Amino acid sequence: KGVDFIRELSQSVSEVRDRGFGALSLAALWAICGHSSVILGIWVAAASLGAEPSLHGLIFTYGTATSLAMALFAFPGSQLGWDLLFGGLLMLTAGLGDPTLLGEPQAYLVTVEGTAAAIVLLVRFQQLCFMLLGAAVVAWLVERELSGPPAVHD
């Protein structure tokens, strides 16, 4: 089943590529919409906590953290590395937090300076929820595939 899945996935990717520039452009547009909605969600979360984040800083933070996640996830404990990277970039580029207050946890967490840490926790929670949703969908698809008639291959 695993080999069949990989074969079907590669065939699907080839079919999208063969559809031409229009289909690839549409796929890129949907990817941009998805990433933009995440950035907007981070901005709304920050604003709801009383912060006024820099949109350019959020775009840079999200883009950098997402790009470097590919390298970080190759190592054990990478979630902590991503959280630190994301939180640090939120503080330094988006104007969320004052790194000099890290030694004073009470002052840090009860002020707007704790916004970066709160957003990191919120984003981590959202990621876990989406992973659980994805696992449920995959389980449903596998159950449906296994309960149906066997696939006929050419």
JSON list of C-alpha atoms in Angstrom, two decimals:
[
{"chain": "A", "resi": 1, "resn": "LYS", "atom": "CA", "xyz": [0.00, 0.00, 0.00]},
{"chain": "A", "resi": 2, "resn": "GLY", "atom": "CA", "xyz": [2.82, 2.44, 0.85]},
{"chain": "A", "resi": 3, "resn": "VAL", "atom": "CA", "xyz": [4.55, 1.92, -2.50]},
{"chain": "A", "resi": 4, "resn": "ASP", "atom": "CA", "xyz": [1.23, 2.34, -4.30]},
{"chain": "A", "resi": 5, "resn": "PHE", "atom": "CA", "xyz": [0.61, 5.59, -2.43]},
{"chain": "A", "resi": 6, "resn": "ILE", "atom": "CA", "xyz": [4.02, 6.97, -3.41]},
{"chain": "A", "resi": 7, "resn": "ARG", "atom": "CA", "xyz": [3.48, 5.91, -7.01]},
{"chain": "A", "resi": 8, "resn": "GLU", "atom": "CA", "xyz": [0.04, 7.60, -7.12]},
{"chain": "A", "resi": 9, "resn": "LEU", "atom": "CA", "xyz": [1.40, 10.73, -5.47]},
{"chain": "A", "resi": 10, "resn": "SER", "atom": "CA", "xyz": [4.24, 11.05, -7.98]},
{"chain": "A", "resi": 11, "resn": "GLN", "atom": "CA", "xyz": [1.79, 10.46, -10.82]},
{"chain": "A", "resi": 12, "resn": "SER", "atom": "CA", "xyz": [-0.49, 13.20, -9.46]},
{"chain": "A", "resi": 13, "resn": "VAL", "atom": "CA", "xyz": [2.42, 15.64, -9.22]},
{"chain": "A", "resi": 14, "resn": "SER", "atom": "CA", "xyz": [3.39, 14.82, -12.81]},
{"chain": "A", "resi": 15, "resn": "GLU", "atom": "CA", "xyz": [-0.19, 15.39, -13.97]},
{"chain": "A", "resi": 16, "resn": "VAL", "atom": "CA", "xyz": [-0.28, 18.83, -12.32]},
{"chain": "A", "resi": 17, "resn": "ARG", "atom": "CA", "xyz": [3.07, 19.70, -13.92]},
{"chain": "A", "resi": 18, "resn": "ASP", "atom": "CA", "xyz": [1.80, 18.53, -17.29]},
{"chain": "A", "resi": 19, "resn": "ARG", "atom": "CA", "xyz": [-1.25, 20.81, -17.04]},
{"chain": "A", "resi": 20, "resn": "GLY", "atom": "CA", "xyz": [1.00, 23.76, -17.69]},
{"chain": "A", "resi": 21, "resn": "PHE", "atom": "CA", "xyz": [1.75, 27.16, -16.28]},
{"chain": "A", "resi": 22, "resn": "GLY", "atom": "CA", "xyz": [-1.89, 27.99, -15.46]},
{"chain": "A", "resi": 23, "resn": "ALA", "atom": "CA", "xyz": [-2.32, 25.06, -13.09]},
{"chain": "A", "resi": 24, "resn": "LEU", "atom": "CA", "xyz": [1.02, 25.71, -11.41]},
{"chain": "A", "resi": 25, "resn": "SER", "atom": "CA", "xyz": [0.11, 29.40, -11.05]},
{"chain": "A", "resi": 26, "resn": "LEU", "atom": "CA", "xyz": [-3.20, 28.47, -9.45]},
{"chain": "A", "resi": 27, "resn": "ALA", "atom": "CA", "xyz": [-1.42, 26.13, -7.04]},
{"chain": "A", "resi": 28, "resn": "ALA", "atom": "CA", "xyz": [1.04, 28.91, -6.17]},
{"chain": "A", "resi": 29, "resn": "LEU", "atom": "CA", "xyz": [-1.85, 31.34, -5.63]},
{"chain": "A", "resi": 30, "resn": "TRP", "atom": "CA", "xyz": [-3.53, 28.92, -3.20]},
{"chain": "A", "resi": 31, "resn": "ALA", "atom": "CA", "xyz": [-0.23, 28.47, -1.35]},
{"chain": "A", "resi": 32, "resn": "ILE", "atom": "CA", "xyz": [0.17, 32.25, -1.05]},
{"chain": "A", "resi": 33, "resn": "CYS", "atom": "CA", "xyz": [-3.43, 32.54, 0.20]},
{"chain": "A", "resi": 34, "resn": "GLY", "atom": "CA", "xyz": [-2.81, 29.85, 2.81]},
{"chain": "A", "resi": 35, "resn": "HIS", "atom": "CA", "xyz": [0.40, 31.42, 4.10]},
{"chain": "A", "resi": 36, "resn": "SER", "atom": "CA", "xyz": [-1.20, 34.88, 4.06]},
{"chain": "A", "resi": 37, "resn": "SER", "atom": "CA", "xyz": [-4.06, 33.61, 6.20]},
{"chain": "A", "resi": 38, "resn": "VAL", "atom": "CA", "xyz": [-1.56, 32.28, 8.75]},
{"chain": "A", "resi": 39, "resn": "ILE", "atom": "CA", "xyz": [0.22, 35.64, 8.88]},
{"chain": "A", "resi": 40, "resn": "LEU", "atom": "CA", "xyz": [-3.13, 37.40, 9.26]},
{"chain": "A", "resi": 41, "resn": "GLY", "atom": "CA", "xyz": [-4.03, 34.98, 12.08]},
{"chain": "A", "resi": 42, "resn": "ILE", "atom": "CA", "xyz": [-0.78, 35.77, 13.89]},
{"chain": "A", "resi": 43, "resn": "TRP", "atom": "CA", "xyz": [-1.46, 39.50, 13.47]},
{"chain": "A", "resi": 44, "resn": "VAL", "atom": "CA", "xyz": [-5.01, 39.10, 14.86]},
{"chain": "A", "resi": 45, "resn": "ALA", "atom": "CA", "xyz": [-3.68, 37.08, 17.81]},
{"chain": "A", "resi": 46, "resn": "ALA", "atom": "CA", "xyz": [-1.10, 39.75, 18.58]},
{"chain": "A", "resi": 47, "resn": "ALA", "atom": "CA", "xyz": [-3.65, 42.55, 18.24]},
{"chain": "A", "resi": 48, "resn": "SER", "atom": "CA", "xyz": [-6.06, 40.71, 20.53]},
{"chain": "A", "resi": 49, "resn": "LEU", "atom": "CA", "xyz": [-3.33, 40.66, 23.17]},
{"chain": "A", "resi": 50, "resn": "GLY", "atom": "CA", "xyz": [-2.97, 44.43, 22.91]},
{"chain": "A", "resi": 51, "resn": "ALA", "atom": "CA", "xyz": [0.13, 44.53, 20.73]},
{"chain": "A", "resi": 52, "resn": "GLU", "atom": "CA", "xyz": [0.69, 46.48, 17.55]},
{"chain": "A", "resi": 53, "resn": "PRO", "atom": "CA", "xyz": [2.91, 44.18, 15.49]},
{"chain": "A", "resi": 54, "resn": "SER", "atom": "CA", "xyz": [4.76, 45.28, 12.40]},
{"chain": "A", "resi": 55, "resn": "LEU", "atom": "CA", "xyz": [3.21, 43.54, 9.39]},
{"chain": "A", "resi": 56, "resn": "HIS", "atom": "CA", "xyz": [6.57, 43.54, 7.59]},
{"chain": "A", "resi": 57, "resn": "GLY", "atom": "CA", "xyz": [8.16, 42.00, 10.69]},
{"chain": "A", "resi": 58, "resn": "LEU", "atom": "CA", "xyz": [5.46, 39.30, 10.84]},
{"chain": "A", "resi": 59, "resn": "ILE", "atom": "CA", "xyz": [5.96, 38.45, 7.17]},
{"chain": "A", "resi": 60, "resn": "PHE", "atom": "CA", "xyz": [9.72, 38.22, 7.68]},
{"chain": "A", "resi": 61, "resn": "THR", "atom": "CA", "xyz": [9.31, 36.19, 10.89]},
{"chain": "A", "resi": 62, "resn": "TYR", "atom": "CA", "xyz": [6.86, 33.73, 9.38]},
{"chain": "A", "resi": 63, "resn": "GLY", "atom": "CA", "xyz": [8.81, 33.35, 6.14]},
{"chain": "A", "resi": 64, "resn": "THR", "atom": "CA", "xyz": [12.11, 32.82, 7.92]},
{"chain": "A", "resi": 65, "resn": "ALA", "atom": "CA", "xyz": [10.72, 30.44, 10.53]},
{"chain": "A", "resi": 66, "resn": "THR", "atom": "CA", "xyz": [8.86, 28.42, 7.88]},
{"chain": "A", "resi": 67, "resn": "SER", "atom": "CA", "xyz": [11.93, 28.18, 5.65]},
{"chain": "A", "resi": 68, "resn": "LEU", "atom": "CA", "xyz": [14.28, 27.19, 8.46]},
{"chain": "A", "resi": 69, "resn": "ALA", "atom": "CA", "xyz": [11.78, 24.67, 9.81]},
{"chain": "A", "resi": 70, "resn": "MET", "atom": "CA", "xyz": [12.84, 22.35, 6.99]},
{"chain": "A", "resi": 71, "resn": "ALA", "atom": "CA", "xyz": [16.35, 22.24, 8.41]},
{"chain": "A", "resi": 72, "resn": "LEU", "atom": "CA", "xyz": [15.30, 22.26, 12.07]},
{"chain": "A", "resi": 73, "resn": "PHE", "atom": "CA", "xyz": [12.91, 19.33, 11.76]},
{"chain": "A", "resi": 74, "resn": "ALA", "atom": "CA", "xyz": [15.78, 17.09, 10.72]},
{"chain": "A", "resi": 75, "resn": "PHE", "atom": "CA", "xyz": [17.05, 17.15, 14.31]},
{"chain": "A", "resi": 76, "resn": "PRO", "atom": "CA", "xyz": [15.58, 15.73, 17.54]},
{"chain": "A", "resi": 77, "resn": "GLY", "atom": "CA", "xyz": [13.92, 18.35, 19.71]},
{"chain": "A", "resi": 78, "resn": "SER", "atom": "CA", "xyz": [13.45, 20.65, 16.75]},
{"chain": "A", "resi": 79, "resn": "GLN", "atom": "CA", "xyz": [10.13, 21.94, 18.05]},
{"chain": "A", "resi": 80, "resn": "LEU", "atom": "CA", "xyz": [11.95, 23.81, 20.81]},
{"chain": "A", "resi": 81, "resn": "GLY", "atom": "CA", "xyz": [14.40, 25.25, 18.28]},
{"chain": "A", "resi": 82, "resn": "TRP", "atom": "CA", "xyz": [11.53, 26.41, 16.08]},
{"chain": "A", "resi": 83, "resn": "ASP", "atom": "CA", "xyz": [9.71, 27.94, 19.07]},
{"chain": "A", "resi": 84, "resn": "LEU", "atom": "CA", "xyz": [12.83, 29.84, 20.12]},
{"chain": "A", "resi": 85, "resn": "LEU", "atom": "CA", "xyz": [13.50, 31.00, 16.56]},
{"chain": "A", "resi": 86, "resn": "PHE", "atom": "CA", "xyz": [9.90, 32.08, 16.02]},
{"chain": "A", "resi": 87, "resn": "GLY", "atom": "CA", "xyz": [9.64, 33.83, 19.40]},
{"chain": "A", "resi": 88, "resn": "GLY", "atom": "CA", "xyz": [12.99, 35.55, 18.99]},
{"chain": "A", "resi": 89, "resn": "LEU", "atom": "CA", "xyz": [12.10, 36.81, 15.54]},
{"chain": "A", "resi": 90, "resn": "LEU", "atom": "CA", "xyz": [8.72, 38.02, 16.79]},
{"chain": "A", "resi": 91, "resn": "MET", "atom": "CA", "xyz": [10.51, 40.06, 19.46]},
{"chain": "A", "resi": 92, "resn": "LEU", "atom": "CA", "xyz": [13.23, 41.40, 17.19]},
{"chain": "A", "resi": 93, "resn": "THR", "atom": "CA", "xyz": [11.49, 42.04, 13.87]},
{"chain": "A", "resi": 94, "resn": "ALA", "atom": "CA", "xyz": [7.78, 42.39, 14.61]},
{"chain": "A", "resi": 95, "resn": "GLY", "atom": "CA", "xyz": [8.16, 44.58, 17.69]},
{"chain": "A", "resi": 96, "resn": "LEU", "atom": "CA", "xyz": [6.59, 42.06, 20.07]},
{"chain": "A", "resi": 97, "resn": "GLY", "atom": "CA", "xyz": [8.38, 41.97, 23.36]},
{"chain": "A", "resi": 98, "resn": "ASP", "atom": "CA", "xyz": [11.43, 43.30, 25.06]},
{"chain": "A", "resi": 99, "resn": "PRO", "atom": "CA", "xyz": [14.21, 40.70, 25.32]},
{"chain": "A", "resi": 100, "resn": "THR", "atom": "CA", "xyz": [15.71, 42.56, 28.30]},
{"chain": "A", "resi": 101, "resn": "LEU", "atom": "CA", "xyz": [12.76, 41.45, 30.47]},
{"chain": "A", "resi": 102, "resn": "LEU", "atom": "CA", "xyz": [13.47, 37.73, 30.07]},
{"chain": "A", "resi": 103, "resn": "GLY", "atom": "CA", "xyz": [15.22, 37.70, 33.46]},
{"chain": "A", "resi": 104, "resn": "GLU", "atom": "CA", "xyz": [12.06, 38.99, 35.15]},
{"chain": "A", "resi": 105, "resn": "PRO", "atom": "CA", "xyz": [9.33, 36.39, 34.39]},
{"chain": "A", "resi": 106, "resn": "GLN", "atom": "CA", "xyz": [6.59, 38.16, 36.36]},
{"chain": "A", "resi": 107, "resn": "ALA", "atom": "CA", "xyz": [7.10, 41.48, 34.58]},
{"chain": "A", "resi": 108, "resn": "TYR", "atom": "CA", "xyz": [7.58, 39.68, 31.27]},
{"chain": "A", "resi": 109, "resn": "LEU", "atom": "CA", "xyz": [4.39, 37.65, 31.29]},
{"chain": "A", "resi": 110, "resn": "VAL", "atom": "CA", "xyz": [1.96, 40.23, 32.68]},
{"chain": "A", "resi": 111, "resn": "THR", "atom": "CA", "xyz": [2.81, 42.94, 30.18]},
{"chain": "A", "resi": 112, "resn": "VAL", "atom": "CA", "xyz": [2.58, 43.26, 26.42]},
{"chain": "A", "resi": 113, "resn": "GLU", "atom": "CA", "xyz": [6.20, 42.08, 26.45]},
{"chain": "A", "resi": 114, "resn": "GLY", "atom": "CA", "xyz": [4.87, 38.54, 26.96]},
{"chain": "A", "resi": 115, "resn": "THR", "atom": "CA", "xyz": [2.97, 38.75, 23.68]},
{"chain": "A", "resi": 116, "resn": "ALA", "atom": "CA", "xyz": [5.69, 36.97, 21.69]},
{"chain": "A", "resi": 117, "resn": "ALA", "atom": "CA", "xyz": [5.72, 34.02, 24.11]},
{"chain": "A", "resi": 118, "resn": "ALA", "atom": "CA", "xyz": [1.90, 33.89, 24.10]},
{"chain": "A", "resi": 119, "resn": "ILE", "atom": "CA", "xyz": [1.82, 33.89, 20.29]},
{"chain": "A", "resi": 120, "resn": "VAL", "atom": "CA", "xyz": [4.41, 31.11, 20.11]},
{"chain": "A", "resi": 121, "resn": "LEU", "atom": "CA", "xyz": [2.25, 29.01, 22.46]},
{"chain": "A", "resi": 122, "resn": "LEU", "atom": "CA", "xyz": [-0.88, 29.84, 20.46]},
{"chain": "A", "resi": 123, "resn": "VAL", "atom": "CA", "xyz": [0.75, 28.93, 17.14]},
{"chain": "A", "resi": 124, "resn": "ARG", "atom": "CA", "xyz": [2.10, 25.68, 18.65]},
{"chain": "A", "resi": 125, "resn": "PHE", "atom": "CA", "xyz": [-1.43, 24.84, 19.89]},
{"chain": "A", "resi": 126, "resn": "GLN", "atom": "CA", "xyz": [-2.87, 25.57, 16.43]},
{"chain": "A", "resi": 127, "resn": "GLN", "atom": "CA", "xyz": [-0.25, 23.33, 14.81]},
{"chain": "A", "resi": 128, "resn": "LEU", "atom": "CA", "xyz": [-1.10, 20.48, 17.18]},
{"chain": "A", "resi": 129, "resn": "CYS", "atom": "CA", "xyz": [-4.81, 20.87, 16.43]},
{"chain": "A", "resi": 130, "resn": "PHE", "atom": "CA", "xyz": [-4.15, 20.76, 12.69]},
{"chain": "A", "resi": 131, "resn": "MET", "atom": "CA", "xyz": [-1.96, 17.68, 13.12]},
{"chain": "A", "resi": 132, "resn": "LEU", "atom": "CA", "xyz": [-4.78, 15.94, 15.00]},
{"chain": "A", "resi": 133, "resn": "LEU", "atom": "CA", "xyz": [-7.26, 16.97, 12.32]},
{"chain": "A", "resi": 134, "resn": "GLY", "atom": "CA", "xyz": [-4.89, 15.67, 9.63]},
{"chain": "A", "resi": 135, "resn": "ALA", "atom": "CA", "xyz": [-4.45, 12.38, 11.50]},
{"chain": "A", "resi": 136, "resn": "ALA", "atom": "CA", "xyz": [-8.24, 11.98, 11.72]},
{"chain": "A", "resi": 137, "resn": "VAL", "atom": "CA", "xyz": [-8.62, 12.64, 7.99]},
{"chain": "A", "resi": 138, "resn": "VAL", "atom": "CA", "xyz": [-5.83, 10.19, 7.13]},
{"chain": "A", "resi": 139, "resn": "ALA", "atom": "CA", "xyz": [-7.38, 7.54, 9.41]},
{"chain": "A", "resi": 140, "resn": "TRP", "atom": "CA", "xyz": [-10.75, 8.08, 7.73]},
{"chain": "A", "resi": 141, "resn": "LEU", "atom": "CA", "xyz": [-9.20, 7.82, 4.24]},
{"chain": "A", "resi": 142, "resn": "VAL", "atom": "CA", "xyz": [-7.28, 4.67, 5.15]},
{"chain": "A", "resi": 143, "resn": "GLU", "atom": "CA", "xyz": [-10.42, 3.10, 6.62]},
{"chain": "A", "resi": 144, "resn": "ARG", "atom": "CA", "xyz": [-12.38, 4.01, 3.51]},
{"chain": "A", "resi": 145, "resn": "GLU", "atom": "CA", "xyz": [-9.65, 2.62, 1.25]},
{"chain": "A", "resi": 146, "resn": "LEU", "atom": "CA", "xyz": [-9.37, -0.62, 3.17]},
{"chain": "A", "resi": 147, "resn": "SER", "atom": "CA", "xyz": [-13.11, -1.20, 3.36]},
{"chain": "A", "resi": 148, "resn": "GLY", "atom": "CA", "xyz": [-13.66, -0.62, -0.37]},
{"chain": "A", "resi": 149, "resn": "PRO", "atom": "CA", "xyz": [-13.05, -2.99, -3.26]},
{"chain": "A", "resi": 150, "resn": "PRO", "atom": "CA", "xyz": [-9.42, -3.67, -4.13]},
{"chain": "A", "resi": 151, "resn": "ALA", "atom": "CA", "xyz": [-7.82, -1.21, -6.51]},
{"chain": "A", "resi": 152, "resn": "VAL", "atom": "CA", "xyz": [-7.33, -2.34, -10.10]},
{"chain": "A", "resi": 153, "resn": "HIS", "atom": "CA", "xyz": [-3.94, -1.46, -11.54]},
{"chain": "A", "resi": 154, "resn": "ASP", "atom": "CA", "xyz": [-3.10, -1.33, -15.22]}
]
